[in-house]
Coordinates of C-alpha atoms and ligand atoms in Angstrom, one line a residue:
M386 CA 0.0 0.0 0.0
R387 CA 1.4 3.3 -1.0
V388 CA -0.6 6.4 -0.2
V389 CA 0.2 9.6 -2.1
S390 CA -1.5 12.9 -1.8
G391 CA -0.9 16.5 -2.6
I392 CA -2.2 19.9 -1.4
Q393 CA -2.0 23.2 -3.2
P394 CA 0.0 25.9 -1.4
T395 CA -2.8 28.2 -0.6
G396 CA -2.1 30.6 2.2
N397 CA -4.1 31.3 5.3
L398 CA -5.0 27.8 6.2
H399 CA -8.2 27.5 8.2
L400 CA -10.0 25.1 10.5
G401 CA -11.8 23.6 7.5
N402 CA -8.5 22.7 5.7
Y403 CA -7.2 21.3 9.0
L404 CA -10.1 19.1 9.9
G405 CA -11.1 18.3 6.3
A406 CA -7.7 17.5 4.9
V407 CA -4.5 17.9 7.0
K408 CA -5.8 15.9 10.1
Q409 CA -6.8 13.0 7.8
W410 CA -3.3 12.9 6.4
V411 CA -1.9 12.6 9.9
A412 CA -4.3 9.8 10.8
M413 CA -3.5 8.0 7.6
Q414 CA 0.2 8.3 8.3
D415 CA -0.2 6.3 11.4
E416 CA -2.8 3.8 10.1
V417 CA -1.0 3.0 6.8
Q418 CA 2.4 2.7 8.4
A419 CA 1.0 0.4 11.1
A420 CA -0.2 -1.8 8.3
G421 CA 3.3 -1.8 6.7
G422 CA 2.5 0.8 4.0
E423 CA 4.1 4.0 3.0
T424 CA 2.8 7.6 2.9
M425 CA 4.0 10.4 0.6
Y426 CA 2.7 13.9 0.9
F427 CA 3.6 16.8 -1.3
I428 CA 2.9 20.5 -1.8
A429 CA 1.5 20.9 -5.3
D430 CA 3.4 24.1 -6.1
L431 CA 3.2 23.4 -9.8
H432 CA -0.5 23.2 -9.6
G433 CA -0.3 26.5 -7.7
L434 CA 0.8 28.2 -10.9
T435 CA -2.4 27.3 -12.8
Q436 CA -4.1 30.4 -11.5
W437 CA -2.2 33.7 -11.2
I438 CA -0.2 34.0 -8.0
A439 CA 2.5 36.5 -7.2
P440 CA 5.9 34.7 -7.0
A441 CA 6.7 35.8 -3.5
T442 CA 3.3 34.6 -2.3
L443 CA 3.7 31.2 -3.9
N444 CA 7.0 30.8 -2.3
A445 CA 5.8 31.9 1.1
N446 CA 2.7 29.7 0.9
T447 CA 4.8 26.6 0.1
I448 CA 6.9 27.3 3.2
E449 CA 3.8 28.0 5.3
M450 CA 2.1 24.8 4.1
T451 CA 5.2 22.7 4.9
A452 CA 5.4 24.2 8.4
T453 CA 1.7 23.6 8.9
L454 CA 1.9 20.0 7.9
V455 CA 4.8 19.3 10.1
A456 CA 3.3 21.2 13.1
A457 CA 0.1 19.3 12.6
G458 CA 1.9 15.9 12.9
I459 CA 3.2 14.9 9.5
D460 CA 6.6 13.4 10.5
P461 CA 9.2 14.0 7.8
E462 CA 11.1 11.0 9.1
R463 CA 8.2 8.7 8.6
S464 CA 6.3 10.2 5.6
I465 CA 8.1 11.5 2.5
L466 CA 7.3 15.2 2.5
F467 CA 8.3 17.4 -0.4
N468 CA 7.3 19.9 -3.0
Q469 CA 6.6 19.0 -6.7
T470 CA 9.1 21.5 -8.1
R471 CA 12.0 19.7 -6.6
V472 CA 11.1 16.4 -8.3
P473 CA 11.3 17.2 -12.0
A474 CA 10.0 13.8 -12.9
H475 CA 6.5 15.0 -12.1
S476 CA 6.7 17.5 -15.0
E477 CA 8.5 15.1 -17.2
L478 CA 5.9 12.3 -16.8
A479 CA 3.1 14.8 -17.2
W480 CA 4.4 15.6 -20.7
L481 CA 4.5 11.9 -21.6
L482 CA 1.0 11.4 -20.3
N483 CA -0.2 14.5 -22.3
N484 CA 0.1 12.2 -25.3
V485 CA -2.1 9.5 -23.7
A486 CA -4.9 11.7 -22.3
R487 CA -7.6 12.7 -24.7
V488 CA -8.9 16.2 -25.2
G489 CA -12.4 14.8 -24.9
W490 CA -11.6 13.5 -21.4
L491 CA -10.2 16.8 -20.2
N492 CA -13.2 18.6 -21.6
R493 CA -15.4 16.8 -19.1
M494 CA -13.5 18.0 -16.0
T495 CA -15.9 20.0 -13.9
Q496 CA -13.3 21.8 -11.9
F497 CA -11.8 23.3 -15.1
K498 CA -15.3 24.6 -16.1
D499 CA -15.8 26.0 -12.6
K500 CA -12.4 27.7 -12.3
A501 CA -12.3 29.0 -15.9
G502 CA -15.8 30.4 -15.6
K503 CA -17.2 32.2 -18.6
N504 CA -13.8 33.2 -19.9
R505 CA -12.7 29.8 -21.0
E506 CA -10.7 31.1 -23.9
G507 CA -8.7 33.2 -21.5
A508 CA -7.9 30.3 -19.1
S509 CA -4.3 29.1 -19.0
V510 CA -3.3 25.9 -20.7
G511 CA -1.9 24.9 -17.3
L512 CA -5.4 25.1 -15.7
Y513 CA -6.8 22.9 -18.5
D514 CA -3.9 20.4 -18.2
Y515 CA -3.9 20.4 -14.4
P516 CA -5.5 16.9 -14.1
V517 CA -2.8 15.3 -16.3
L518 CA -0.1 16.7 -14.0
M519 CA -2.1 15.3 -11.1
A520 CA -2.2 11.9 -12.8
A521 CA 1.6 12.1 -13.1
D522 CA 1.9 12.9 -9.4
V523 CA 0.4 9.6 -8.4
L524 CA 1.3 7.3 -11.3
L525 CA 5.0 8.2 -10.8
Y526 CA 5.0 6.4 -7.5
N527 CA 2.6 3.6 -8.3
A528 CA 0.3 5.0 -5.6
T529 CA -2.3 2.4 -4.6
H530 CA -4.5 4.9 -2.6
V531 CA -5.0 8.6 -2.9
P532 CA -6.8 10.5 -0.2
V533 CA -8.7 13.4 -1.8
G534 CA -11.8 15.5 -1.2
E535 CA -15.0 14.8 -3.1
D536 CA -14.2 17.5 -5.7
Q537 CA -11.0 15.7 -6.7
K538 CA -12.5 12.3 -7.4
Q539 CA -13.1 13.0 -11.0
H540 CA -9.4 13.8 -11.5
L541 CA -8.5 10.5 -9.9
E542 CA -10.8 8.7 -12.3
L543 CA -9.0 10.4 -15.1
A544 CA -5.6 9.2 -13.7
R545 CA -7.0 5.7 -13.8
D546 CA -8.1 6.1 -17.4
I547 CA -4.8 7.5 -18.4
A548 CA -2.9 4.6 -16.7
A549 CA -5.2 2.0 -18.3
K550 CA -4.8 3.5 -21.7
F551 CA -1.1 3.7 -21.4
N552 CA -0.9 0.1 -20.3
M553 CA -3.1 -1.0 -23.1
D554 CA -1.6 1.1 -25.9
Y555 CA 1.9 0.0 -25.1
E556 CA 1.0 -3.6 -24.0
R557 CA 2.8 -3.3 -20.8
E558 CA 1.4 -3.2 -17.2
L559 CA 3.5 -0.2 -16.2
F560 CA 1.2 1.9 -14.1
T561 CA -0.8 0.9 -11.1
L562 CA -4.4 2.1 -11.1
P563 CA -4.8 4.3 -8.1
E564 CA -7.9 4.2 -5.8
P565 CA -9.3 7.4 -4.6
L566 CA -9.9 7.5 -0.8
V567 CA -12.7 9.9 0.0
S568 CA -12.8 9.9 3.8
K569 CA -16.3 9.5 5.3
E570 CA -14.9 10.8 8.5
A571 CA -13.6 14.1 7.0
P572 CA -16.1 16.7 8.2
R573 CA -17.3 19.6 6.0
I574 CA -16.9 22.7 8.1
M575 CA -19.2 25.6 7.5
S576 CA -18.7 29.3 7.9
L577 CA -19.2 30.6 11.5
R578 CA -21.4 33.4 10.1
D579 CA -23.5 31.5 7.6
A580 CA -23.7 27.8 7.9
S581 CA -25.0 27.4 4.4
A582 CA -21.6 28.3 3.0
K583 CA -18.4 26.3 3.6
M584 CA -15.7 27.8 5.7
S585 CA -13.3 29.1 3.0
K586 CA -10.4 31.5 2.7
S587 CA -12.4 33.2 -0.1
N588 CA -15.0 34.3 2.4
P589 CA -14.5 38.1 2.9
S590 CA -15.6 38.0 6.6
E591 CA -12.8 37.5 9.0
M592 CA -15.2 36.3 11.6
S593 CA -16.4 33.4 9.3
L594 CA -13.3 31.3 9.7
I595 CA -10.7 30.3 12.3
K596 CA -7.3 30.6 10.8
L597 CA -4.6 28.3 12.0
I598 CA -2.5 31.4 12.8
D599 CA -5.2 33.0 15.0
S600 CA -4.1 33.7 18.6
D601 CA -5.9 32.0 21.4
E602 CA -7.9 35.2 22.1
V603 CA -9.0 35.5 18.5
I604 CA -10.1 31.9 18.4
A605 CA -12.1 32.3 21.5
D606 CA -13.6 35.6 20.3
K607 CA -14.7 34.1 16.9
F608 CA -16.4 31.2 18.6
R609 CA -18.1 33.5 21.1
K610 CA -19.5 35.6 18.2
A611 CA -20.3 32.6 16.0
K612 CA -23.9 32.6 14.8
T613 CA -26.3 30.3 16.6
D614 CA -29.9 30.1 17.7
P615 CA -31.4 30.7 21.1
E616 CA -32.5 27.1 21.8
P617 CA -30.5 24.8 24.1
L618 CA -28.9 21.7 22.6
P619 CA -31.3 18.7 22.2
D620 CA -30.5 15.2 23.4
S621 CA -29.8 13.7 20.0
W622 CA -28.0 14.6 16.8
E623 CA -31.0 14.0 14.7
A624 CA -33.0 16.6 16.7
L625 CA -30.5 19.2 15.4
E626 CA -32.0 18.8 11.9
G627 CA -32.7 22.3 10.5
R628 CA -30.3 24.0 12.9
A629 CA -27.4 24.4 10.6
E630 CA -25.3 26.7 12.8
A631 CA -25.7 24.5 15.8
R632 CA -24.9 21.4 13.8
N633 CA -21.7 23.1 12.5
L634 CA -20.4 23.9 16.0
V635 CA -21.2 20.4 17.3
T636 CA -19.4 19.0 14.2
I637 CA -16.3 21.1 14.9
F638 CA -16.3 20.1 18.6
A639 CA -16.6 16.4 17.7
A640 CA -13.9 16.6 15.1
L641 CA -11.5 18.4 17.4
A642 CA -12.2 16.0 20.3
D643 CA -12.1 12.9 18.1
R644 CA -15.6 12.0 19.2
T645 CA -18.9 11.5 17.4
P646 CA -21.3 14.4 17.1
A647 CA -23.9 12.2 18.8
D648 CA -21.7 11.8 21.8
V649 CA -21.1 15.5 22.0
V650 CA -24.8 16.3 21.8
A651 CA -25.5 13.8 24.5
E652 CA -23.0 15.5 26.8
F653 CA -24.4 19.0 26.3
A654 CA -28.1 18.1 26.1
G655 CA -30.3 20.8 27.6
K656 CA -27.4 23.3 27.8
G657 CA -27.5 26.5 25.9
F658 CA -24.8 28.0 23.7
G659 CA -23.7 30.2 26.6
Q660 CA -22.2 27.0 28.0
F661 CA -21.3 25.2 24.8
K662 CA -19.4 28.0 23.1
P663 CA -16.8 28.5 25.9
A664 CA -16.3 24.7 26.1
L665 CA -15.7 24.7 22.3
A666 CA -13.4 27.7 22.5
D667 CA -11.3 26.0 25.2
L668 CA -11.1 22.8 23.2
A669 CA -10.1 24.6 20.0
V670 CA -7.4 26.6 21.8
A671 CA -6.1 23.4 23.4
K672 CA -5.9 21.6 20.1
L673 CA -4.9 24.5 17.7
G674 CA -2.7 26.5 20.0
P675 CA 0.2 24.0 20.0
I676 CA 0.0 23.6 16.3
R677 CA 0.1 27.4 15.8
N678 CA 3.1 27.7 18.2
E679 CA 5.0 24.9 16.5
M680 CA 4.2 26.4 13.1
Q681 CA 5.5 29.8 14.2
R682 CA 8.7 28.2 15.6
L683 CA 9.3 26.4 12.3
L684 CA 8.6 29.5 10.2
D685 CA 11.3 31.3 12.2
D686 CA 13.7 28.5 11.1
R687 CA 13.6 28.7 7.3
A688 CA 16.7 26.6 7.1
A689 CA 15.0 23.7 8.9
I690 CA 12.0 23.8 6.6
D691 CA 14.3 23.9 3.6
A692 CA 16.2 20.9 4.9
I693 CA 12.9 19.0 5.3
L694 CA 11.9 19.7 1.8
A695 CA 15.3 18.9 0.3
R696 CA 15.5 15.6 2.1
G697 CA 12.0 14.6 1.2
A698 CA 12.6 15.5 -2.5
E699 CA 15.7 13.4 -2.5
K700 CA 13.7 10.3 -1.3
A701 CA 10.9 11.1 -3.8
R702 CA 13.4 11.4 -6.7
A703 CA 14.8 8.0 -6.0
L704 CA 11.4 6.5 -6.1
A705 CA 10.3 8.4 -9.2
A706 CA 13.4 7.7 -11.3
P707 CA 12.7 4.0 -12.2
T708 CA 9.1 4.7 -13.2
L709 CA 10.0 7.7 -15.4
R710 CA 12.8 5.7 -17.0
A711 CA 10.4 2.8 -17.7
A712 CA 7.9 5.1 -19.2
Q713 CA 10.5 6.7 -21.5
E714 CA 11.7 3.2 -22.5
T715 CA 8.2 2.0 -23.2
M716 CA 7.4 5.0 -25.4
G717 CA 10.7 4.7 -27.3
L718 CA 12.4 7.7 -26.0
V719 CA 15.4 5.9 -24.7
A720 CA 16.6 2.4 -25.5
Ligands
ADP1064 P1 -10.5 27.0 0.3 O1 -12.0 26.6 0.1 O2 -10.4 27.7 1.6 O3 -10.0 27.7 -0.8 P2 -9.1 24.7 -0.7 O4 -10.0 24.5 -1.8 O5 -7.7 25.2 -0.9 O6 -9.8 25.6 0.5 O7 -9.0 23.3 0.0 C1 -7.8 22.6 0.5 C2 -8.2 21.3 1.2 O8 -9.0 21.6 2.3 C3 -9.0 20.4 0.3 O9 -8.6 19.1 0.6 C4 -10.4 20.6 0.8 O10 -11.2 19.5 0.6 C5 -10.3 21.0 2.3 N1 -11.3 21.9 2.7 C6 -11.4 23.2 2.3 N2 -12.4 23.8 3.0 C7 -13.0 22.9 3.8 C8 -14.1 22.9 4.7 N3 -14.8 24.0 4.9 N4 -14.4 21.8 5.3 C9 -13.7 20.7 5.1 N5 -12.6 20.6 4.3 C10 -12.3 21.7 3.6
LIG1065 N1 -5.6 19.0 -7.0 C1 -5.5 18.7 -5.6 C2 -6.4 19.7 -4.8 O1 -6.6 20.8 -5.2 C3 -4.1 18.7 -5.1 C4 -3.3 17.7 -5.8 C5 -2.3 17.9 -6.7 C6 -3.4 16.3 -5.5 N2 -1.8 16.7 -7.1 C7 -2.4 15.7 -6.4 C8 -4.1 15.5 -4.7 C9 -2.2 14.3 -6.4 C10 -3.9 14.1 -4.7 C11 -3.0 13.5 -5.6 O2 -6.8 19.4 -3.7

């Protein structure tokens, strides 16, 4: 079992990113390794280029994302942690796979349509080709499992199609078909101001999201001011139907405490938000405070982060080289 996943270097990581993605990676690191498998995680900085980003921001975001992953529990001694750019085989294999993928397949990708919007002619070729690079990211390592969010499942299916077509066209079982792992446990965290929208860095309201760099005071304040209703908590999760804000806060509590939402509702049954919110704020500060402090310590030590990425890339390059070479041989580029 080899688990491979990537995350784009977006800045300003928030509680949704942490509970929905990063925390799942950490859990997987432990589970997969206990079962004798390997975990590889990378910062998809090349994917970061597909929509305009200022160079200094891209670089800072890559560093920040690395610090966040390490602070949250990705252990660079146990997982291979790197950024795409330092492993040129990603780009090289992507070019080879560009000749296997079909235009008709890419035309069906919903994320491209969403991101390109109305101005499709003006979208970058990189944005269009993004899923082929993503296929290269995982096929390069013969990944067996790829943890992704729901929105990336279609890209993973494309990676499987590309792998299967390559194997068939060249009559050689070179690539492993990767399985997407869409975690059922990964919660979807909603905005603290409007529980019908997901918590997102693109939400203009500062109060709608908890950032991983927020101080303890800011975290507590944002939870205190989170939108709720005047009713106390009921005695079952089902009874929260129709109370989206309340459900969201209970979901956050449960995810932070590694408990089920039902269990959390049972504990607070009959209590109002005047009691629940301070308990949630304390829990969040206890869980997120240490991550923020460790992140800040790492960010003050750029050399250490650089060393982590350099070492990770070295290991990744060693694993990538035989697959790239085999693909080049198979296609007749090298004898
Ligand atoms: P954003 O919406 O803030 O731009 P991204 O699209 O960059 O976030 O998502 C990065 C990762 O975090 C993805 O794996 C995504 O599934 C996860 N994620 C983002 N927002 C949430 C959320 N509100 N709840 C759960 N997971 C989330
Ligand atoms: N496209 C993914 C996202 O936006 C990030 C990503 C890039 C990725 N390459 C990958 C995820 C390979 C899994 C495997 O979330």
